XYZ file of C-alpha atoms in Angstrom:
655
model
C -1.274 -137.424 32.300
C -1.369 -141.181 33.007
C 1.564 -143.305 31.926
C 1.692 -146.991 30.960
C 4.797 -148.748 32.253
C 5.165 -151.488 29.594
C 8.772 -151.882 28.423
C 9.596 -151.162 24.782
C 9.807 -154.337 22.649
C 12.247 -152.840 20.146
C 15.818 -151.633 20.059
C 16.836 -148.031 20.832
C 19.092 -148.081 17.745
C 17.862 -145.208 15.539
C 18.581 -147.257 12.464
C 16.178 -149.980 13.490
C 12.457 -150.208 12.825
C 10.020 -150.736 15.706
C 8.554 -154.157 16.058
C 4.840 -154.521 15.439
C 4.397 -156.962 18.342
C 2.043 -154.465 19.995
C 0.490 -151.074 19.404
C 2.840 -148.173 19.961
C 2.061 -145.891 22.878
C 1.676 -142.401 21.428
C 1.555 -138.888 22.824
C 0.853 -135.839 20.699
C 2.738 -132.543 20.924
C 0.837 -129.422 19.857
C 2.190 -125.885 19.447
C 0.812 -122.586 18.170
C 2.721 -119.301 18.077
C 1.398 -115.969 19.309
C 0.884 -114.898 15.689
C -1.216 -117.982 14.969
C -3.313 -117.328 18.085
C -4.055 -113.797 16.865
C -5.364 -115.295 13.631
C -7.740 -117.500 15.583
C -5.823 -120.783 15.359
C -5.541 -122.906 18.472
C -4.277 -126.292 19.560
C -7.796 -127.762 19.381
C -7.611 -127.789 15.579
C -4.235 -129.553 15.714
C -5.513 -131.989 18.325
C -8.272 -133.230 15.997
C -5.647 -134.057 13.340
C -3.278 -135.889 15.675
C -6.073 -137.802 17.403
C -7.425 -139.064 14.053
C -3.899 -140.015 12.909
C -3.203 -141.995 16.105
C -6.515 -143.822 15.775
C -5.848 -144.555 12.089
C -2.456 -146.070 12.967
C -4.108 -148.105 15.739
C -1.668 -146.680 18.287
C -2.556 -146.256 21.953
C -3.116 -142.558 22.782
C -1.368 -142.016 26.159
C -1.541 -138.230 26.585
C -0.999 -134.723 25.192
C 1.614 -132.008 25.611
C 0.927 -128.508 24.315
C 2.680 -125.118 24.157
C 0.448 -122.169 23.301
C 1.881 -118.816 22.226
C 5.400 -120.274 21.862
C 7.752 -119.488 18.973
C 8.937 -122.325 16.749
C 12.461 -120.884 16.792
C 12.861 -121.871 20.455
C 14.577 -125.082 21.475
C 13.082 -127.738 23.745
C 14.493 -126.295 26.992
C 12.725 -122.995 26.292
C 9.261 -124.488 25.692
C 7.376 -125.420 28.856
C 5.510 -128.568 27.849
C 8.130 -129.758 25.353
C 10.681 -129.593 28.160
C 8.316 -131.675 30.302
C 7.888 -134.158 27.426
C 11.674 -134.567 27.162
C 11.959 -135.135 30.911
C 9.184 -137.754 30.849
C 10.864 -139.526 27.920
C 13.946 -140.110 30.117
C 11.965 -142.061 32.719
C 12.507 -145.772 33.196
C 10.415 -147.607 32.200
C 9.720 -145.233 29.320
C 6.074 -144.024 29.311
C 5.608 -143.679 25.520
C 7.096 -144.861 22.204
C 6.271 -142.183 19.659
C 5.461 -138.450 19.625
C 2.902 -137.315 17.044
C 2.907 -133.730 15.703
C 0.463 -132.246 13.157
C 3.223 -130.891 10.858
C 6.926 -130.056 10.745
C 6.415 -126.431 11.778
C 5.235 -127.606 15.194
C 8.655 -129.206 15.658
C 10.438 -125.935 14.903
C 11.100 -123.181 12.409
C 14.858 -123.443 12.783
C 16.875 -126.519 11.883
C 18.739 -126.451 15.191
C 15.513 -126.408 17.219
C 14.040 -129.028 14.847
C 16.791 -131.520 15.316
C 17.851 -130.867 18.890
C 14.898 -132.632 20.453
C 14.055 -135.040 17.605
C 17.612 -136.378 17.807
C 17.490 -136.629 21.573
C 14.303 -138.706 21.406
C 15.602 -140.868 18.590
C 18.777 -141.634 20.575
C 16.737 -143.188 23.406
C 14.385 -145.074 21.100
C 11.421 -142.679 20.988
C 10.245 -141.708 17.515
C 8.446 -138.759 15.980
C 5.524 -138.952 13.527
C 4.320 -136.072 11.335
C 0.627 -136.180 10.417
C 1.090 -133.968 7.336
C 2.387 -136.234 4.516
C 2.061 -139.224 6.912
C 5.676 -140.085 7.743
C 7.807 -140.821 10.806
C 11.461 -141.530 11.553
C 10.996 -145.211 12.324
C 12.146 -145.931 8.746
C 15.053 -144.782 6.571
C 12.684 -143.083 4.108
C 10.945 -141.305 6.961
C 14.249 -139.993 8.325
C 15.187 -138.645 4.888
C 11.855 -136.864 4.615
C 12.297 -135.397 8.096
C 15.759 -134.078 7.186
C 14.269 -132.357 4.142
C 11.576 -130.800 6.363
C 14.236 -129.480 8.745
C 16.186 -127.927 5.870
C 13.015 -126.361 4.481
C 12.035 -124.999 7.899
C 15.436 -123.346 8.296
C 15.352 -121.877 4.785
C 11.791 -120.596 5.214
C 12.641 -118.975 8.576
C 15.771 -117.267 7.255
C 13.938 -116.040 4.149
C 11.094 -114.513 6.179
C 13.536 -112.971 8.632
C 15.792 -111.513 5.921
C 12.831 -110.159 3.967
C 11.264 -108.539 7.045
C 14.464 -107.006 8.373
C 15.527 -105.852 4.925
C 12.180 -104.141 4.399
C 12.435 -102.326 7.736
C 15.960 -101.151 6.920
C 14.892 -99.821 3.518
C 11.894 -98.023 5.027
C 14.026 -96.408 7.746
C 16.513 -95.150 5.155
C 14.064 -93.856 2.525
C 10.792 -92.819 4.246
C 10.747 -89.415 6.012
C 9.710 -89.784 9.688
C 9.255 -93.523 9.051
C 7.142 -95.551 11.472
C 9.106 -98.782 11.976
C 6.607 -100.489 14.265
C 5.148 -100.461 17.747
C 3.493 -97.577 19.575
C 4.444 -94.089 18.410
C 6.516 -91.893 20.750
C 4.520 -89.568 23.001
C 3.622 -86.420 21.084
C 3.273 -88.256 17.757
C 0.712 -90.400 15.940
C 0.895 -92.782 12.981
C -0.185 -91.461 9.587
C -1.262 -93.958 6.888
C -1.419 -96.596 9.610
C -1.433 -100.178 8.330
C 0.309 -99.356 5.039
C 3.948 -99.811 3.986
C 4.288 -96.039 3.784
C 3.199 -95.278 7.367
C 5.043 -92.408 9.048
C 4.982 -90.333 12.237
C 3.424 -86.912 12.520
C 2.783 -84.577 15.464
C -0.258 -85.367 17.612
C -1.410 -81.857 18.476
C -3.292 -82.854 21.656
C -0.232 -84.558 23.148
C 2.109 -81.882 21.792
C 0.099 -79.222 23.649
C 0.604 -81.159 26.905
C 4.344 -81.265 26.213
C 4.392 -77.501 25.663
C 2.355 -76.991 28.852
C 4.857 -79.090 30.827
C 7.639 -76.979 29.326
C 5.905 -73.875 30.684
C 5.472 -75.373 34.173
C 9.104 -76.497 34.440
C 10.867 -73.615 32.674
C 8.398 -70.821 33.337
C 7.235 -71.642 36.890
C 10.296 -73.581 38.068
C 8.387 -76.730 39.097
C 10.204 -80.052 39.335
C 8.730 -83.084 37.583
C 6.999 -84.401 40.701
C 5.183 -81.111 41.308
C 4.413 -80.908 37.598
C 2.835 -84.370 37.830
C 0.633 -83.256 40.731
C -0.427 -80.145 38.777
C -1.379 -82.173 35.676
C -3.414 -84.673 37.706
C -5.128 -81.931 39.681
C -6.208 -80.291 36.413
C -7.528 -83.574 35.016
C -4.839 -83.873 32.333
C -4.219 -87.604 31.913
C -1.550 -89.723 30.252
C -2.165 -91.398 26.880
C -3.625 -94.420 28.682
C -6.288 -92.235 30.312
C -4.778 -92.860 33.759
C -3.193 -90.316 36.074
C 0.396 -89.285 35.392
C 3.279 -90.604 37.495
C 6.588 -88.805 37.783
C 8.507 -91.591 36.022
C 5.941 -91.836 33.235
C 6.049 -88.076 32.687
C 9.847 -88.009 32.669
C 10.074 -90.866 30.159
C 7.559 -89.230 27.805
C 8.708 -85.590 28.015
C 12.470 -86.196 28.210
C 12.553 -88.676 25.314
C 14.814 -88.307 22.278
C 11.878 -87.758 19.853
C 10.576 -84.853 21.971
C 13.899 -83.212 22.830
C 15.951 -84.035 19.709
C 13.257 -84.427 17.058
C 14.693 -87.815 16.093
C 15.241 -91.385 17.224
C 17.773 -94.076 16.361
C 16.663 -97.214 14.501
C 18.998 -100.154 15.213
C 20.695 -98.340 18.057
C 22.636 -99.786 20.982
C 20.337 -102.837 21.262
C 20.685 -103.846 17.582
C 21.740 -107.441 16.952
C 25.433 -107.757 16.026
C 27.731 -110.577 14.949
C 30.885 -111.709 16.730
C 32.831 -108.745 15.343
C 30.281 -106.205 16.548
C 28.940 -105.578 13.036
C 25.142 -105.034 12.831
C 23.494 -108.146 11.389
C 20.504 -106.539 9.689
C 21.872 -103.150 8.676
C 23.517 -99.980 9.925
C 21.937 -97.635 12.467
C 19.626 -95.017 10.947
C 18.701 -91.729 12.622
C 15.072 -91.040 11.743
C 14.220 -87.345 11.883
C 10.786 -86.220 13.112
C 8.949 -82.892 12.974
C 9.968 -80.966 16.120
C 7.549 -80.204 18.949
C 10.043 -78.027 20.850
C 12.754 -75.894 19.269
C 16.387 -76.897 19.925
C 16.698 -73.923 22.305
C 13.573 -74.940 24.223
C 14.813 -78.531 24.478
C 18.168 -77.400 25.892
C 16.454 -75.164 28.460
C 14.056 -77.944 29.521
C 16.975 -80.327 30.061
C 18.782 -77.722 32.159
C 15.753 -76.919 34.312
C 14.869 -80.571 34.965
C 18.446 -81.248 36.108
C 18.452 -78.082 38.221
C 15.201 -78.884 40.024
C 16.102 -82.508 40.792
C 16.279 -82.995 44.560
C 19.351 -85.176 44.731
C 21.836 -86.582 42.320
C 22.235 -90.326 42.309
C 25.749 -89.923 43.752
C 24.363 -88.320 46.939
C 22.054 -91.198 47.803
C 22.694 -94.241 49.927
C 23.648 -97.286 47.861
C 21.238 -100.239 47.987
C 22.677 -103.272 46.124
C 19.443 -105.303 46.348
C 17.162 -102.674 44.782
C 15.019 -104.300 42.092
C 16.067 -107.836 43.131
C 13.479 -108.379 45.892
C 9.987 -109.570 44.897
C 7.311 -108.634 47.435
C 4.169 -110.473 48.498
C 2.179 -108.240 46.127
C 4.614 -109.199 43.288
C 6.171 -105.737 43.031
C 9.852 -105.017 43.713
C 11.558 -103.430 46.710
C 13.648 -100.243 46.504
C 16.143 -98.880 49.021
C 14.989 -95.907 51.097
C 16.609 -93.858 53.878
C 14.568 -92.972 56.977
C 17.228 -90.959 58.783
C 14.528 -88.671 60.206
C 13.489 -91.519 62.538
C 17.001 -92.505 63.590
C 20.470 -91.811 62.286
C 21.577 -94.180 59.551
C 18.152 -95.866 59.229
C 18.096 -97.769 55.932
C 15.212 -99.888 54.648
C 13.890 -101.603 51.559
C 10.344 -100.519 50.734
C 7.923 -102.296 48.393
C 6.948 -100.177 45.390
C 3.330 -100.942 46.266
C 3.783 -99.053 49.558
C 4.492 -95.853 47.626
C 2.252 -96.116 44.543
C 3.170 -93.762 41.714
C -0.489 -93.387 40.798
C -1.826 -90.997 43.440
C -5.231 -92.713 43.425
C -3.815 -96.200 44.081
C -3.944 -97.767 47.566
C -0.821 -98.841 49.440
C -0.179 -102.611 49.419
C 0.892 -102.716 53.086
C 3.937 -104.972 52.492
C 6.499 -104.908 55.325
C 9.486 -102.607 55.247
C 12.705 -104.643 55.504
C 15.770 -103.542 57.460
C 18.437 -102.967 54.788
C 21.503 -103.774 56.900
C 20.012 -107.042 58.155
C 18.811 -108.122 54.697
C 22.029 -107.230 52.875
C 24.102 -109.023 55.518
C 21.915 -112.143 55.341
C 21.891 -112.288 51.527
C 25.617 -111.628 51.157
C 26.363 -114.333 53.733
C 24.374 -116.800 51.599
C 26.218 -115.646 48.479
C 29.587 -116.206 50.174
C 28.519 -119.660 51.381
C 27.577 -120.685 47.838
C 30.422 -118.945 46.015
C 33.090 -120.439 48.261
C 31.734 -123.988 47.801
C 32.557 -125.394 44.355
C 29.904 -128.126 44.723
C 27.135 -125.590 45.379
C 28.480 -123.442 42.549
C 28.317 -126.467 40.272
C 24.593 -126.820 41.039
C 23.999 -123.095 40.558
C 25.878 -123.100 37.251
C 24.144 -126.206 35.860
C 22.519 -124.232 33.052
C 25.899 -122.923 31.890
C 27.860 -126.117 32.366
C 25.770 -127.773 29.690
C 24.856 -131.309 28.877
C 25.691 -134.412 30.880
C 28.466 -136.878 30.040
C 25.861 -139.323 28.744
C 24.766 -136.760 26.161
C 28.402 -136.183 25.241
C 28.824 -139.888 24.543
C 25.577 -140.014 22.536
C 26.683 -137.085 20.375
C 30.076 -138.673 19.736
C 28.329 -141.867 18.658
C 25.992 -139.909 16.372
C 28.924 -138.109 14.743
C 30.587 -141.458 14.092
C 27.324 -142.794 12.639
C 26.957 -139.717 10.401
C 30.552 -140.113 9.239
C 29.712 -143.664 8.150
C 26.612 -142.442 6.322
C 28.610 -139.684 4.595
C 31.245 -142.224 3.546
C 28.560 -144.567 2.235
C 26.819 -141.731 0.366
C 30.097 -140.693 -1.284
C 30.615 -144.274 -2.397
C 27.091 -144.385 -3.838
C 27.630 -141.122 -5.729
C 30.905 -142.427 -7.145
C 29.219 -145.643 -8.293
C 26.395 -143.721 -10.011
C 28.891 -141.423 -11.754
C 30.871 -144.411 -13.076
C 27.725 -146.211 -14.257
C 26.310 -143.093 -15.941
C 29.613 -142.254 -17.574
C 29.699 -145.702 -19.214
C 26.261 -145.051 -20.754
C 26.763 -141.401 -21.748
C 29.583 -138.833 -21.696
C 27.113 -136.011 -21.045
C 27.920 -133.941 -17.931
C 24.236 -132.985 -17.722
C 23.245 -136.646 -17.505
C 25.739 -137.289 -14.706
C 24.541 -134.216 -12.806
C 20.900 -135.282 -13.139
C 21.667 -138.820 -11.978
C 23.491 -137.652 -8.851
C 21.313 -134.624 -7.913
C 19.183 -136.401 -5.304
C 22.215 -138.157 -3.815
C 24.160 -134.902 -3.574
C 21.218 -133.252 -1.807
C 21.120 -136.125 0.684
C 24.895 -135.839 1.171
C 24.616 -132.114 1.904
C 21.946 -132.780 4.522
C 24.126 -135.374 6.222
C 27.104 -133.018 6.219
C 24.996 -130.226 7.729
C 23.799 -132.531 10.482
C 27.350 -133.665 11.149
C 28.534 -130.034 11.443
C 25.795 -129.181 13.935
C 26.504 -132.281 16.010
C 30.210 -131.386 16.118
C 29.345 -127.846 17.230
C 27.133 -129.133 20.051
C 29.840 -131.585 21.136
C 32.321 -128.701 21.320
C 29.918 -126.792 23.580
C 29.696 -129.781 25.914
C 33.472 -130.138 26.029
C 33.695 -126.529 27.192
C 32.173 -127.724 30.462
C 35.670 -128.906 31.442
C 36.829 -125.294 31.343
C 33.701 -124.262 33.259
C 34.604 -126.705 36.021
C 38.051 -125.090 36.302
C 36.433 -121.651 36.368
C 34.130 -122.766 39.172
C 37.058 -123.905 41.316
C 38.854 -120.634 40.651
C 35.735 -118.655 41.515
C 35.330 -120.556 44.790
C 38.933 -119.739 45.707
C 38.450 -116.065 44.807
C 35.230 -115.898 46.844
C 36.895 -117.178 50.015
C 39.644 -114.558 49.756
C 37.957 -111.418 48.416
C 34.168 -111.612 48.887
C 34.150 -110.791 52.645
C 35.787 -107.368 52.090
C 33.831 -106.212 49.035
C 32.253 -102.752 48.945
C 28.475 -102.497 48.280
C 29.075 -101.421 44.650
C 31.283 -104.490 44.091
C 28.675 -106.698 45.757
C 26.025 -105.290 43.417
C 28.151 -106.276 40.398
C 28.485 -109.859 41.698
C 24.756 -110.037 42.458
C 24.057 -108.939 38.884
C 26.281 -111.686 37.463
C 24.571 -114.189 39.752
C 21.193 -112.953 38.446
C 20.141 -113.023 42.098
C 16.427 -112.867 42.936
C 14.922 -112.742 46.445
C 11.246 -113.683 46.772
C 9.575 -112.616 50.032
C 7.097 -115.267 51.204
C 5.757 -113.629 54.391
C 5.760 -110.443 56.477
C 8.454 -109.385 58.948
C 7.814 -111.716 61.943
C 7.552 -109.063 64.673
C 4.716 -107.308 62.869
C 6.464 -103.923 62.658
C 5.305 -103.569 59.076
C 6.217 -99.901 58.868
C 9.869 -100.619 59.546
C 9.923 -98.355 62.660
C 12.271 -99.711 65.383
C 10.792 -100.736 68.740
C 11.195 -97.755 71.099
C 11.116 -99.965 74.229
C 13.928 -102.136 72.914
C 15.849 -99.038 71.814
C 15.638 -97.589 75.347
C 17.006 -100.726 77.026
C 19.707 -101.117 74.383
C 20.913 -97.532 74.827
C 20.787 -97.849 78.635
C 22.768 -101.088 78.534
C 20.226 -102.848 80.771
C 18.703 -106.321 80.728
C 14.936 -106.715 81.203
C 13.081 -107.927 84.338
C 12.488 -111.642 83.837
C 8.861 -111.684 85.065
C 5.903 -109.542 86.053
C 6.444 -107.573 89.251
C 5.651 -109.163 92.612
C 3.564 -107.194 95.064
C 6.704 -106.345 97.002
C 8.502 -105.039 93.904
C 5.429 -103.070 92.910
C 5.392 -101.402 96.324
C 8.926 -100.111 95.650
C 8.116 -98.442 92.297
C 4.500 -97.353 92.866
C 5.493 -94.089 94.634
C 7.482 -93.098 91.514
C 4.449 -93.372 89.225
C 1.039 -91.677 88.851
C -1.802 -93.345 90.714
C -4.165 -94.419 87.899
C -7.443 -96.285 88.267
C -8.294 -100.021 88.388
C -4.637 -101.087 88.284
C -4.041 -99.435 84.877
C -0.554 -98.128 85.750
C 0.663 -101.464 87.137
C -0.590 -103.284 84.017
C 1.234 -100.683 81.896
C 4.528 -101.365 83.717
C 4.167 -105.136 83.283
C 3.198 -104.653 79.590
C 6.336 -102.555 78.955
C 8.543 -105.231 80.512
C 6.699 -107.929 78.522
C 7.232 -106.024 75.273
C 10.947 -105.642 76.006
C 11.263 -109.372 76.795
C 9.377 -110.607 73.704
C 9.883 -107.874 71.096
C 6.205 -108.168 70.157
C 4.245 -105.191 68.728
C 1.932 -103.195 70.973
C -1.331 -104.739 69.654
C -0.100 -108.228 70.576
C 1.255 -107.058 73.942
C -2.052 -105.399 74.870
C -4.017 -108.497 73.891
C -1.789 -110.876 75.848
C -1.265 -108.793 79.023
C -4.665 -107.188 79.461
C -3.142 -103.697 79.348
C -4.607 -100.840 77.322
C -3.197 -98.537 74.643
C -2.386 -96.253 77.590
C 0.736 -98.444 78.149
C 2.411 -97.016 75.049
C 1.526 -93.454 76.088
C 2.794 -94.105 79.619
C 6.144 -95.341 78.293
C 6.629 -92.287 76.066
C 5.827 -89.938 78.956
C 7.989 -91.766 81.519
C 11.057 -91.902 79.257
C 10.765 -88.201 78.426
C 10.891 -87.077 82.104
C 13.353 -89.770 83.333
C 10.682 -91.578 85.374
C 11.565 -94.848 83.657
C 15.227 -94.474 84.690
C 14.148 -94.208 88.334
C 11.810 -97.228 88.028
C 14.614 -99.444 86.704
C 17.019 -98.161 89.353
C 14.508 -99.130 92.046
C 14.316 -102.642 90.550
C 18.071 -103.218 90.370
C 17.734 -106.294 92.625
C 15.229 -108.258 90.441
C 16.242 -111.138 88.159
C 16.767 -110.001 84.557
C 17.152 -111.564 81.095
C 18.951 -110.223 78.004
C 17.045 -108.402 75.279
C 15.894 -110.843 72.590
C 17.447 -110.488 69.175
C 14.734 -108.978 66.961
C 13.507 -110.908 63.949
C 14.099 -108.247 61.316
C 13.753 -110.382 58.196
C 10.708 -112.008 56.607
C 10.807 -115.571 55.269
C 12.300 -115.542 51.787
C 13.631 -117.650 48.908
C 17.014 -116.693 47.434
C 17.618 -117.868 43.860
C 20.238 -117.254 41.192
C 22.469 -118.739 38.552
C 26.005 -118.092 37.447
C 28.246 -118.204 34.402
C 31.645 -118.612 36.113
C 33.571 -117.627 32.976
C 31.794 -114.258 32.958
C 32.663 -113.641 36.618
C 36.330 -114.528 36.165
C 36.897 -113.358 32.582
C 35.002 -110.191 31.567
C 35.433 -110.985 27.893
C 33.416 -114.162 28.458
C 30.219 -112.212 29.039
C 29.562 -111.456 25.407
C 30.780 -114.887 24.370
C 28.380 -116.733 26.639
C 25.586 -114.204 26.693
C 25.508 -113.709 30.468
C 22.809 -111.152 31.218
């Protein structure tokens, strides 16, 4: 979007009216929700309205911002292009004077979202125009109209929400096997679909698969993984038509509807108020027709637990599981490879072990768990022990800047003046009306519009005061950050992996891998040449063997043709010096794949010990430190109050 850098000719005072010395520079903001998109509405229809309006007003059309599939209940920071618009509006010189929207709903369906960004623009001298009803907040009348739109938007949103949630609650309480929405549980289908009286009934095809799985697990003693293989081998697919995976089968067969013949509406994830009371209604247990008898369900649970290979308590703990994003955009999971060497721990990309048996492996590198966990935790300690870095990481929680705090205080003072003036106007009207008539109805009619305006001003003042209070909490956040930095320096170095995992969760840590492991050992298998020298406690010959040195070791080795054995010896030394994988070593030294086979044979019969003993006099260099980690980006954020005060988590909504 191109920007014009002409300075504004009018004051940033929201009570002032823009000068008409030149055409205003206008941008339009367009938004459609997901629901509107499903109905076939798009931003193109809105764009035609705003473009005509800008031309009619003889404004200069500078550019367009648009959010598609975005809810009107979200505030500016949660809408991609609106956030960009707000950032552009802060530039100096300011690139535009007025933002044009097709109607008030584009601004927001909730009063708080409506006013949060309209106010912010108005405070810096940027105005908002609404094409529907042709008004903007450059005038007093326009601001009054906009306040009424905000109140209507809030009322409309709350009415729709209350009506929808109330209807769902009533249906859950009164309709047997009620279908509340979404896809039906596995084993069931929707009867009377698309009607208010829709309910769940058994899907016999899926129920037969459930009963077959019961027979395989309980009757034949198969675990879920073997059961999955059996189903796929027999061509029995999941609901999607794709092959079963173990996790998919477990989630479908071991669900509450299948095992208990019921499910909980408004369960543990139901929205609650500050006192923990459900907002939309109490939890309702919806009973369903049973696929398995209670006795069969109990036996299936027992058998699945019995056939599980390991309990979670017996496994190695991997604090970064699920927090590492691979090159193929899947996540890494911790995995033990003790069969290769004792204590071998790695993180493996989920794409390297696809759950769908017909899916190809992604080939992403394995990552050494000890090296990665040490590197990441070191970064966490560096950040957590530095209050300045913590301040940057916690920017989202700390809130608005001091300039915004000052602007809000000024707005509250301005609203107080308006409220005082409105009260004076109401008093004057009451006195004047009372002199003409003693009727209470006449007085009420005369002051109705003024009282409505007063209520709007008081509502705006209350919201502004609430936002100012949130900003002032940043002082406490700053204290929490300093306390957290002090705690990190003292206690973070000695934390157990489980404690580290809890901190990483509060930090919402995410690691994005941007390249493979540098040494090319994508399978995660340690270099056997390096391992031999490390266990022997020896450094590596610094260069290829001279003819004299070769004469000393040649009698210890097989003869070989065309210098193959000598090239193998030099290739092994080269690999130990550089840590490179065999393909690179072979390419760079001229050796053949026989070099790897030679090394394995010579270490197994102690030939390699004798070769190194014969070369004790040659110059040597230390083993290089292997590059075990790929390039990566480590990101996170923190609510310090949640890390220091557990009760702050629910208060601040730390996830």
